[in-house]
């Protein structure tokens, strides 16, 4: 940092997938000079021209494999950021750039996702301390963010025994070629990780786990399968947490058929029927950026389990959802936060190490807010808790008291009120309405609702002037995790519970007929929500179908009988 309080940042790979997101995050800071460097001056210039920046953005043609000593002497940056990769394929001299930075007194940060690269960078600790510079590797989602999350989740726990996590990118976000090269380099090959309290080899992309990402009170990401990937957390977290018995991290690529193909090819590599997948990285990259269907949103999760101070089992999880194309900004937020801490006079301690303890979870809040990224923590709940509280987690506390009261059922509750009912006019809509005994059309219809606890679920009986229909609700599992599973006869609907502006909204996320999963383009839908008006619980329920329109709509109020 110079006498004016400004910093000069050199970003190698500055117009790439993650480098460009870092430059974008830094662009609003007037105290920064950001050198956007890469082999193509034209691409660097295009990014600089695209961004409306308070920072000074400077395009620069630079080959990472060229004479970096000369470039560092000429540019004299305060911090160099390596956003290139793949770090698993840096050849016989992987730390060449690190040594050049130390020799020229330049602080160093990188996006490394390679466990060996991040772990072994500590070999340069003494040299970095002597040069009075910091050298931090893997300052990215893993492990800078994931480790910060683990520490947050572990607060109040006596021991953490198991950690698992995963990243689920949006199929529309665009995956960089070097990311694909990194994954292809270890697919089907040994990946060092801890299992059963000992380090052993897993095999990249050949084992998987299913997870639903759902910050409390928000619309969940569709359930995804995650395949084992090589990330620094696998070796760094066990070293930092002696009580840890297992660590597992995966990628939940979408569309999932693409992940399935990669997993099959990884198995062929593991069985030595293929020599490896690196030669196909270009093809995988091309396919990945053309298979763009599904939800335009991505996410991340971290889950820990262990014991509290009284020896009781504790399971906690942290969930992140990035809407639209904001997901690729998350890996850049750690370096953005470190640079801003430097501007505030809180630079990292000198020395060389992985960025496992460089930041707290609070340090990421600014970046999350800028990109409208939502996060939340869940903790295992008691089966005695109300059904909706178990699913909503901390989102339960965001609801008005009147809505929480209706959904607090210990044995049974009866409510009465009035409703206005509208019915669909089409032939099929009338047939469906008759089969399910939905209420007849009218206004000021007397309503009685019985909620009865049945095991871990609830029976809902609705009586509209003698017209009775029932459904059963329970907590979803598997692909329906964090959903209400509501069954009407042969039809079962998975409903997301979303808290928004004091309302509780029900959104259809899955459905089945006679136990068979059905496609969502055929799913029943309609706007359904609960709210409070004039101190009274009110409901708006709409059942419709994309093919034959409205079946029934009823809205009104309820109070304790």
Coordinates of C-alpha atoms in Angstrom, one line a residue:
X1 CA 0.0 0.0 0.0
X2 CA 1.4 3.4 -1.0
X3 CA 1.3 6.7 1.0
X4 CA -2.1 7.5 -0.4
X5 CA -3.7 4.4 1.0
X6 CA -4.1 2.8 -2.4
X7 CA -3.3 -0.8 -3.4
X8 CA -2.2 -2.1 -6.8
X9 CA -3.6 -5.6 -7.5
X10 CA -2.4 -7.8 -10.3
X11 CA -4.9 -10.4 -11.3
X12 CA -3.5 -13.1 -13.7
X13 CA -6.3 -14.7 -15.5
X14 CA -8.2 -11.5 -14.8
X15 CA -10.8 -12.0 -17.6
X16 CA -11.4 -15.7 -16.9
X17 CA -14.4 -17.3 -15.1
X18 CA -13.3 -16.4 -11.6
X19 CA -10.8 -13.7 -12.3
X20 CA -13.4 -11.5 -14.0
X21 CA -15.8 -12.0 -11.0
X22 CA -13.1 -10.8 -8.7
X23 CA -12.4 -7.8 -10.8
X24 CA -16.1 -7.0 -10.9
X25 CA -16.3 -7.2 -7.1
X26 CA -13.3 -5.0 -6.6
X27 CA -14.4 -2.4 -9.2
X28 CA -16.4 -0.3 -6.8
X29 CA -13.3 0.5 -4.6
X30 CA -11.7 3.8 -5.6
X31 CA -8.5 3.0 -3.6
X32 CA -7.6 0.2 -5.9
X33 CA -5.6 -0.1 -9.1
X34 CA -6.5 -3.4 -10.6
X35 CA -4.3 -4.8 -13.4
X36 CA -6.4 -7.2 -15.5
X37 CA -3.8 -9.5 -17.0
X38 CA -3.8 -12.5 -19.3
X39 CA -2.5 -13.7 -22.6
X40 CA -5.1 -11.7 -24.6
X41 CA -4.8 -7.9 -24.3
X42 CA -8.0 -7.6 -26.3
X43 CA -10.0 -9.7 -23.7
X44 CA -8.5 -7.8 -20.8
X45 CA -9.4 -4.5 -22.5
X46 CA -13.0 -5.7 -23.2
X47 CA -13.5 -6.4 -19.5
X48 CA -12.1 -3.1 -18.4
X49 CA -14.4 -1.3 -20.9
X50 CA -17.4 -3.3 -19.7
X51 CA -17.2 -2.4 -16.1
X52 CA -18.3 1.0 -14.7
X53 CA -15.6 1.2 -12.1
X54 CA -14.5 3.5 -9.4
X55 CA -11.2 1.6 -9.3
X56 CA -8.6 2.2 -11.9
X57 CA -8.7 -0.8 -14.3
X58 CA -5.6 -1.5 -16.4
X59 CA -5.5 -4.2 -19.1
X60 CA -2.2 -5.9 -19.5
X61 CA -0.9 -8.7 -21.7
X62 CA 0.9 -11.3 -19.6
X63 CA 1.8 -14.9 -20.0
X64 CA 2.0 -16.7 -16.6
X65 CA 4.6 -19.0 -18.1
X66 CA 6.7 -16.1 -19.4
X67 CA 9.2 -13.9 -17.6
X68 CA 7.2 -13.1 -14.5
X69 CA 10.2 -11.6 -12.7
X70 CA 10.4 -8.9 -15.3
X71 CA 6.7 -8.3 -15.2
X72 CA 6.7 -8.0 -11.4
X73 CA 9.6 -5.6 -11.5
X74 CA 7.9 -3.4 -14.0
X75 CA 4.4 -3.5 -12.5
X76 CA 5.4 -3.5 -8.8
X77 CA 2.0 -4.8 -7.5
X78 CA 1.2 -4.9 -3.8
X79 CA -0.7 -8.2 -4.3
X80 CA -0.7 -10.8 -7.0
X81 CA -3.7 -13.0 -7.5
X82 CA -3.4 -16.2 -9.5
X83 CA -6.8 -16.9 -11.0
X84 CA -5.6 -19.2 -13.8
X85 CA -5.1 -22.9 -12.9
X86 CA -5.7 -25.8 -13.1
X87 CA -3.4 -26.0 -10.0
X88 CA -3.3 -29.8 -10.3
X89 CA -1.5 -29.4 -13.6
X90 CA 1.2 -26.8 -12.9
X91 CA 4.0 -29.2 -13.9
X92 CA 7.4 -29.9 -12.4
X93 CA 7.7 -26.4 -10.9
X94 CA 4.2 -25.6 -9.5
X95 CA 5.4 -22.9 -7.1
X96 CA 7.4 -20.9 -9.6
X97 CA 5.1 -17.9 -9.4
X98 CA 5.1 -18.1 -5.6
X99 CA 8.9 -17.9 -5.5
X100 CA 8.9 -15.0 -7.9
X101 CA 6.4 -13.1 -5.7
X102 CA 8.5 -13.7 -2.5
X103 CA 11.7 -12.6 -4.3
X104 CA 10.1 -9.3 -5.4
X105 CA 8.3 -8.6 -2.1
X106 CA 4.8 -9.1 -3.6
X107 CA 2.0 -10.6 -1.5
X108 CA 0.3 -13.6 -3.1
X109 CA -3.2 -15.0 -3.2
X110 CA -4.7 -17.8 -5.4
X111 CA -7.9 -19.7 -6.2
X112 CA -6.3 -23.1 -5.9
X113 CA -8.7 -26.0 -5.7
X114 CA -5.9 -28.6 -5.5
X115 CA -5.5 -30.2 -2.1
X116 CA -1.8 -31.0 -2.6
X117 CA -0.9 -27.5 -3.9
X118 CA -2.7 -25.7 -1.0
X119 CA -1.3 -28.0 1.6
X120 CA 2.4 -27.9 0.5
X121 CA 2.6 -24.1 0.0
X122 CA 3.5 -23.9 3.7
X123 CA 7.0 -25.0 2.6
X124 CA 7.6 -21.4 1.7
X125 CA 6.6 -20.0 5.1
X126 CA 10.1 -19.1 6.3
X127 CA 10.9 -17.4 3.0
X128 CA 7.7 -15.4 3.0
X129 CA 8.2 -14.3 6.6
X130 CA 11.7 -13.2 5.8
X131 CA 10.4 -11.2 2.9
X132 CA 7.6 -9.7 5.0
X133 CA 4.9 -10.9 2.6
X134 CA 1.8 -13.1 3.0
X135 CA 1.3 -16.1 0.7
X136 CA -2.2 -17.5 1.0
X137 CA -3.4 -20.4 -1.2
X138 CA -6.9 -21.7 -1.8
X139 CA -8.5 -18.3 -0.9
X140 CA -11.8 -19.4 -2.5
X141 CA -15.0 -21.3 -1.7
X142 CA -12.9 -24.1 -0.5
X143 CA -11.4 -23.8 2.1
X144 CA -11.6 -20.1 2.9
X145 CA -15.4 -20.0 2.9
X146 CA -16.1 -23.6 3.8
X147 CA -13.7 -23.6 6.8
X148 CA -15.2 -20.3 8.1
X149 CA -18.6 -22.0 7.9
X150 CA -17.3 -25.0 9.8
X151 CA -16.0 -22.8 12.6
X152 CA -19.3 -21.0 12.8
X153 CA -21.3 -24.2 12.9
X154 CA -19.0 -25.7 15.5
X155 CA -19.6 -22.9 18.0
X156 CA -20.8 -24.4 21.3
X157 CA -19.9 -28.0 20.2
X158 CA -17.5 -30.1 22.2
X159 CA -16.3 -31.9 19.2
X160 CA -16.9 -32.0 15.4
X161 CA -16.7 -35.6 14.1
X162 CA -17.9 -35.4 10.5
X163 CA -17.9 -32.6 7.9
X164 CA -19.4 -32.8 4.4
X165 CA -20.0 -30.1 1.9
X166 CA -20.7 -29.5 -1.8
X167 CA -21.1 -26.9 -4.5
X168 CA -24.0 -27.0 -6.9
X169 CA -23.4 -24.6 -9.8
X170 CA -26.1 -23.2 -12.0
X171 CA -26.2 -24.9 -15.4
X172 CA -26.3 -21.4 -16.9
X173 CA -23.3 -20.0 -15.0
X174 CA -20.7 -21.2 -17.4
X175 CA -17.8 -23.5 -16.3
X176 CA -14.3 -22.4 -17.2
X177 CA -12.0 -24.7 -19.1
X178 CA -9.4 -24.9 -16.4
X179 CA -12.1 -26.0 -13.9
X180 CA -13.0 -28.9 -16.2
X181 CA -9.3 -29.7 -16.7
X182 CA -8.8 -29.8 -12.9
X183 CA -11.8 -32.2 -12.5
X184 CA -10.7 -34.4 -15.4
X185 CA -7.2 -34.7 -14.0
X186 CA -8.4 -36.6 -10.9
X187 CA -11.7 -38.3 -12.1
X188 CA -11.4 -42.0 -11.3
X189 CA -8.0 -41.4 -9.7
X190 CA -7.1 -41.6 -6.0
X191 CA -8.2 -38.6 -3.9
X192 CA -6.8 -38.5 -0.3
X193 CA -9.5 -37.9 2.3
X194 CA -10.3 -38.9 5.9
X195 CA -12.7 -41.7 6.6
X196 CA -13.1 -43.5 10.0
X197 CA -10.5 -41.3 11.6
X198 CA -7.8 -42.3 9.1
X199 CA -6.6 -40.9 5.8
X200 CA -7.3 -43.2 2.9
X201 CA -7.9 -42.9 -0.9
X202 CA -11.3 -42.3 -2.4
X203 CA -11.7 -42.0 -6.1
X204 CA -12.7 -38.7 -7.8
X205 CA -16.3 -38.7 -9.1
X206 CA -16.9 -42.4 -8.2
X207 CA -18.9 -41.9 -5.0
X208 CA -21.8 -39.7 -4.4
X209 CA -24.3 -38.3 -1.9
X210 CA -27.7 -36.6 -2.3
X211 CA -28.4 -33.3 -0.7
X212 CA -31.1 -30.5 -0.9
X213 CA -29.8 -27.0 -0.4
X214 CA -32.4 -24.9 1.4
X215 CA -31.7 -21.8 3.6
X216 CA -34.6 -21.6 6.2
X217 CA -37.7 -20.0 4.8
X218 CA -36.4 -19.8 1.2
X219 CA -37.2 -21.8 -2.0
X220 CA -34.9 -24.8 -2.0
X221 CA -32.6 -25.8 -4.8
X222 CA -33.8 -29.0 -6.4
X223 CA -32.4 -32.1 -4.8
X224 CA -29.0 -32.9 -6.3
X225 CA -26.5 -35.7 -6.3
X226 CA -23.0 -34.6 -5.4
X227 CA -19.9 -36.5 -6.6
X228 CA -16.6 -36.6 -4.7
X229 CA -14.1 -33.9 -5.8
X230 CA -10.5 -33.1 -4.7
X231 CA -10.6 -29.9 -2.7
X232 CA -8.2 -28.6 0.0
X233 CA -10.7 -29.2 2.8
X234 CA -10.2 -33.0 2.5
X235 CA -6.7 -32.7 3.9
X236 CA -6.7 -29.3 5.6
X237 CA -9.7 -29.7 7.9
X238 CA -8.6 -32.9 9.5
X239 CA -5.2 -31.3 10.3
X240 CA -7.0 -28.3 11.9
X241 CA -9.6 -30.4 13.8
X242 CA -8.1 -33.4 15.6
X243 CA -11.6 -34.7 16.6
X244 CA -12.6 -35.1 12.9
X245 CA -13.3 -38.7 11.8
X246 CA -14.4 -38.0 8.2
X247 CA -14.4 -35.2 5.6
X248 CA -16.2 -35.3 2.3
X249 CA -16.9 -32.7 -0.4
X250 CA -18.7 -33.0 -3.7
X251 CA -19.8 -31.2 -6.8
X252 CA -23.5 -31.3 -7.8
X253 CA -23.3 -30.4 -11.4
X254 CA -26.5 -29.8 -13.4
X255 CA -28.0 -31.1 -15.5
X256 CA -27.5 -34.2 -13.5
X257 CA -27.4 -36.4 -16.6
X258 CA -24.1 -34.7 -17.4
X259 CA -22.7 -35.5 -13.9
X260 CA -23.9 -39.1 -14.4
X261 CA -21.9 -39.4 -17.6
X262 CA -18.8 -38.0 -15.9
X263 CA -19.2 -40.4 -13.0
X264 CA -19.6 -43.4 -15.4
X265 CA -16.4 -42.4 -17.2
X266 CA -14.6 -41.9 -13.9
X267 CA -15.5 -45.5 -13.0
X268 CA -14.0 -46.7 -16.3
X269 CA -10.9 -44.8 -15.3
X270 CA -10.9 -46.3 -11.8
X271 CA -11.2 -49.8 -13.4
X272 CA -8.3 -49.0 -15.7
X273 CA -10.5 -49.3 -18.8
X274 CA -9.6 -45.7 -19.6
X275 CA -6.2 -44.1 -19.0
X276 CA -7.8 -40.9 -17.7
X277 CA -10.1 -38.1 -18.7
X278 CA -7.7 -35.2 -19.2
X279 CA -7.6 -35.7 -22.9
X280 CA -11.4 -35.1 -23.1
X281 CA -11.4 -31.9 -21.0
X282 CA -12.1 -29.7 -24.1
X283 CA -15.0 -31.9 -25.1
X284 CA -16.4 -31.9 -21.5
X285 CA -16.1 -28.1 -21.4
X286 CA -18.0 -27.7 -24.7
X287 CA -20.8 -30.1 -23.6
X288 CA -21.1 -28.5 -20.2
X289 CA -21.7 -25.0 -21.6
X290 CA -24.3 -26.3 -24.0
X291 CA -26.3 -28.4 -21.6
X292 CA -28.1 -25.4 -20.2
X293 CA -31.4 -26.4 -18.8
X294 CA -32.9 -26.5 -15.3
X295 CA -33.0 -23.9 -12.6
X296 CA -31.1 -20.7 -13.2
X297 CA -29.7 -20.8 -9.6
X298 CA -26.9 -22.5 -7.8
X299 CA -25.9 -23.2 -4.2
X300 CA -23.5 -24.5 -1.6
X301 CA -23.8 -26.4 1.6
X302 CA -21.6 -27.4 4.6
X303 CA -22.8 -29.9 7.2
X304 CA -21.2 -30.8 10.5
X305 CA -22.1 -33.4 13.1
X306 CA -20.6 -34.1 16.4
X307 CA -21.3 -33.8 20.2
X308 CA -22.3 -30.9 22.5
X309 CA -20.8 -30.4 25.9
X310 CA -23.2 -32.9 27.4
X311 CA -22.4 -35.6 24.9
X312 CA -25.6 -35.3 22.8
X313 CA -25.5 -35.7 19.1
X314 CA -25.6 -32.4 17.1
X315 CA -26.2 -32.0 13.4
X316 CA -26.0 -28.5 11.8
X317 CA -25.9 -27.4 8.2
X318 CA -25.3 -24.1 6.4
X319 CA -27.0 -23.4 3.1
X320 CA -26.3 -20.8 0.4
X321 CA -28.4 -20.1 -2.7
X322 CA -27.2 -17.8 -5.5
X323 CA -30.0 -16.7 -7.9
X324 CA -29.4 -16.1 -11.6
X325 CA -25.8 -16.1 -12.7
X326 CA -24.3 -14.8 -9.4
X327 CA -22.9 -18.2 -8.3
X328 CA -19.4 -17.8 -9.9
X329 CA -18.9 -14.7 -7.8
X330 CA -18.9 -16.7 -4.6
X331 CA -15.3 -18.2 -5.1
X332 CA -14.0 -14.7 -5.6
X333 CA -15.5 -13.3 -2.4
X334 CA -12.7 -14.6 -0.2
X335 CA -10.0 -12.7 -2.0
X336 CA -12.3 -9.6 -2.3
X337 CA -12.7 -9.7 1.5
X338 CA -8.9 -10.2 2.2
X339 CA -8.1 -7.2 -0.1
X340 CA -10.7 -5.0 1.6
X341 CA -9.3 -6.0 5.0
X342 CA -5.9 -4.9 3.8
X343 CA -7.4 -1.5 2.8
X344 CA -8.8 -1.3 6.3
X345 CA -5.4 -1.9 7.8
X346 CA -5.9 -5.6 8.7
X347 CA -3.6 -7.4 6.4
X348 CA -3.0 -11.2 6.9
X349 CA 0.0 -12.3 9.0
X350 CA 3.1 -12.8 7.0
X351 CA 4.1 -16.3 6.0
X352 CA 2.9 -19.0 3.6
X353 CA -0.1 -21.2 4.2
X354 CA -3.5 -22.2 3.0
X355 CA -6.3 -19.6 3.6
X356 CA -8.2 -22.0 5.9
X357 CA -8.2 -19.5 8.8
X358 CA -7.9 -16.2 6.9
X359 CA -11.5 -15.1 7.3
X360 CA -14.6 -15.4 9.4
X361 CA -18.1 -16.1 8.0
X362 CA -19.0 -12.5 8.8
X363 CA -16.3 -11.3 6.4
X364 CA -18.3 -12.7 3.5
X365 CA -21.6 -10.9 4.4
X366 CA -20.8 -7.8 2.3
X367 CA -20.2 -9.9 -0.8
X368 CA -23.4 -11.9 -0.2
X369 CA -25.4 -8.7 0.2
X370 CA -24.0 -7.1 -3.0
X371 CA -25.0 -10.2 -5.0
X372 CA -28.3 -10.8 -3.2
X373 CA -27.1 -14.3 -2.1
X374 CA -29.1 -15.8 0.7
X375 CA -27.7 -18.1 3.4
X376 CA -28.9 -19.7 6.5
X377 CA -28.2 -22.3 9.2
X378 CA -30.2 -25.4 10.1
X379 CA -30.0 -27.6 13.2
X380 CA -31.5 -31.0 13.8
X381 CA -34.8 -30.5 15.5
X382 CA -36.8 -32.6 17.9
X383 CA -39.6 -34.8 16.5
X384 CA -41.8 -33.2 19.2
X385 CA -41.6 -29.8 17.5
X386 CA -44.5 -28.7 15.2
X387 CA -44.3 -30.1 11.7
X388 CA -43.9 -26.7 10.1
X389 CA -41.3 -25.6 12.6
X390 CA -39.2 -28.7 11.8
X391 CA -39.2 -27.8 8.1
X392 CA -38.8 -24.0 8.4
X393 CA -36.1 -24.1 11.0
X394 CA -35.2 -20.5 11.9
X395 CA -37.7 -19.3 9.2
X396 CA -40.4 -20.3 11.7
X397 CA -39.5 -17.2 13.8
X398 CA -40.0 -14.9 10.8
X399 CA -43.8 -15.7 10.7
X400 CA -46.5 -13.7 12.5
X401 CA -47.7 -15.2 15.7
X402 CA -51.1 -16.0 14.3
X403 CA -49.6 -18.2 11.6
X404 CA -47.3 -20.0 14.0
X405 CA -50.3 -20.6 16.3
X406 CA -52.4 -22.3 13.6
X407 CA -49.5 -24.6 12.8
X408 CA -48.7 -25.6 16.4
X409 CA -50.5 -28.9 16.8
X410 CA -49.8 -31.0 19.8
X411 CA -52.7 -33.4 19.6
X412 CA -55.6 -31.8 17.6
X413 CA -56.9 -28.3 16.9
X414 CA -60.2 -27.1 15.5
X415 CA -60.6 -23.7 13.7
X416 CA -63.7 -22.1 12.3
X417 CA -64.2 -19.3 9.9
X418 CA -65.7 -18.1 6.6
X419 CA -64.6 -18.5 3.0
X420 CA -65.3 -17.4 -0.5
X421 CA -65.0 -20.2 -3.1
X422 CA -64.6 -20.1 -6.9
X423 CA -64.7 -23.2 -9.1
X424 CA -63.2 -23.9 -12.5
X425 CA -65.7 -24.0 -15.5
X426 CA -64.0 -26.6 -17.7
X427 CA -65.3 -30.1 -17.9
X428 CA -62.1 -31.7 -16.5
X429 CA -61.9 -29.1 -13.7
X430 CA -65.4 -29.9 -12.7
X431 CA -64.7 -33.7 -12.7
X432 CA -61.6 -33.3 -10.6
X433 CA -63.4 -31.0 -8.2
X434 CA -66.2 -33.5 -7.8
X435 CA -63.9 -36.5 -7.2
X436 CA -62.0 -34.7 -4.5
X437 CA -65.2 -33.2 -3.0
X438 CA -63.8 -29.7 -3.2
X439 CA -66.2 -27.0 -1.9
X440 CA -69.0 -25.6 -4.1
X441 CA -68.8 -22.0 -5.3
X442 CA -70.2 -19.4 -3.0
X443 CA -69.4 -16.6 -0.6
X444 CA -69.5 -16.4 3.2
X445 CA -69.4 -20.2 3.4
X446 CA -68.9 -21.6 7.0
X447 CA -65.6 -23.4 7.3
X448 CA -64.3 -25.8 9.9
X449 CA -60.8 -27.1 9.8
X450 CA -59.5 -30.0 12.0
X451 CA -55.8 -30.4 12.4
X452 CA -54.8 -33.7 14.0
X453 CA -51.4 -34.9 14.8
X454 CA -50.7 -38.4 13.4
X455 CA -47.3 -39.7 14.3
X456 CA -44.7 -37.3 12.8
X457 CA -47.3 -35.8 10.4
X458 CA -50.7 -34.2 10.5
X459 CA -54.2 -34.9 9.2
X460 CA -56.0 -31.9 7.7
X461 CA -59.8 -32.1 7.4
X462 CA -61.6 -29.2 5.8
X463 CA -65.4 -28.9 6.1
X464 CA -67.0 -26.2 3.8
X465 CA -70.7 -26.3 4.8
X466 CA -70.7 -30.1 5.0
X467 CA -68.5 -30.6 2.0
X468 CA -65.5 -32.4 3.5
X469 CA -62.2 -33.2 2.0
X470 CA -59.0 -34.4 3.7
X471 CA -55.2 -34.6 3.1
X472 CA -52.3 -35.9 5.1
X473 CA -49.1 -33.9 5.6
X474 CA -45.7 -35.1 6.7
X475 CA -42.1 -34.1 6.5
X476 CA -40.5 -35.0 3.2
X477 CA -37.4 -37.1 2.9
X478 CA -34.9 -38.0 0.2
X479 CA -35.5 -35.9 -2.9
X480 CA -38.3 -34.2 -1.0
X481 CA -36.1 -33.1 1.9
X482 CA -37.2 -29.8 3.5
X483 CA -40.6 -30.0 1.7
X484 CA -44.1 -30.7 3.1
X485 CA -45.3 -33.9 1.5
X486 CA -49.1 -33.5 1.2
X487 CA -51.1 -36.5 0.0
X488 CA -54.6 -36.2 -1.6
X489 CA -55.6 -39.8 -2.4
X490 CA -53.3 -41.1 -5.2
X491 CA -51.7 -37.7 -5.6
X492 CA -48.8 -36.5 -3.5
X493 CA -47.4 -33.0 -3.7
X494 CA -44.0 -31.7 -2.4
X495 CA -44.5 -28.2 -1.2
X496 CA -41.8 -25.7 -0.3
X497 CA -42.6 -23.4 2.6
X498 CA -41.3 -19.9 1.8
X499 CA -41.5 -17.0 4.3
X500 CA -41.9 -13.7 2.5
X501 CA -43.0 -10.3 3.9
X502 CA -44.9 -11.8 6.8
X503 CA -46.6 -14.4 4.6
X504 CA -46.2 -18.2 4.4
X505 CA -46.2 -19.3 0.7
X506 CA -46.6 -22.8 -0.5
X507 CA -44.8 -23.6 -3.8
X508 CA -45.0 -27.0 -5.6
X509 CA -41.6 -28.5 -6.1
X510 CA -42.4 -32.2 -6.8
X511 CA -45.4 -34.4 -7.3
X512 CA -46.2 -38.0 -7.8
X513 CA -49.2 -40.1 -8.8
X514 CA -49.6 -43.6 -7.2
X515 CA -46.1 -43.2 -5.9
X516 CA -44.6 -42.6 -9.3
X517 CA -42.6 -39.3 -9.8
X518 CA -44.3 -37.1 -12.4
X519 CA -42.8 -34.3 -14.6
X520 CA -43.2 -30.8 -13.3
X521 CA -44.7 -29.5 -16.5
X522 CA -47.7 -31.6 -15.6
X523 CA -47.8 -30.6 -12.0
X524 CA -50.8 -29.0 -10.3
X525 CA -50.1 -25.5 -9.1
X526 CA -51.7 -22.2 -8.2
X527 CA -51.0 -19.4 -5.7
X528 CA -51.3 -20.5 -2.1
X529 CA -50.3 -18.5 0.9
X530 CA -51.3 -17.6 4.5
X531 CA -51.1 -14.1 6.0
X532 CA -52.4 -12.0 8.8
X533 CA -54.8 -9.1 8.2
X534 CA -56.4 -7.0 11.0
X535 CA -54.9 -9.4 13.5
X536 CA -56.7 -12.4 12.0
X537 CA -55.3 -15.5 10.3
X538 CA -56.2 -15.6 6.6
X539 CA -55.7 -18.1 3.8
X540 CA -55.7 -18.0 0.0
X541 CA -55.6 -21.5 -1.6
X542 CA -55.7 -22.0 -5.4
X543 CA -55.5 -25.4 -7.1
X544 CA -55.0 -25.3 -10.8
X545 CA -53.5 -27.3 -13.6
X546 CA -51.5 -26.0 -16.6
X547 CA -53.7 -28.0 -19.1
X548 CA -57.2 -27.3 -17.8
X549 CA -56.9 -24.2 -15.7
X550 CA -58.5 -23.4 -12.3
X551 CA -60.0 -26.3 -10.4
X552 CA -60.9 -24.4 -7.1
X553 CA -59.9 -21.3 -5.3
X554 CA -60.9 -20.6 -1.7
X555 CA -59.9 -17.7 0.5
X556 CA -61.1 -16.5 3.9
X557 CA -60.2 -16.5 7.6
X558 CA -60.0 -18.8 10.6
X559 CA -59.9 -18.5 14.3
X560 CA -59.8 -21.0 17.3
X561 CA -63.1 -22.8 17.7

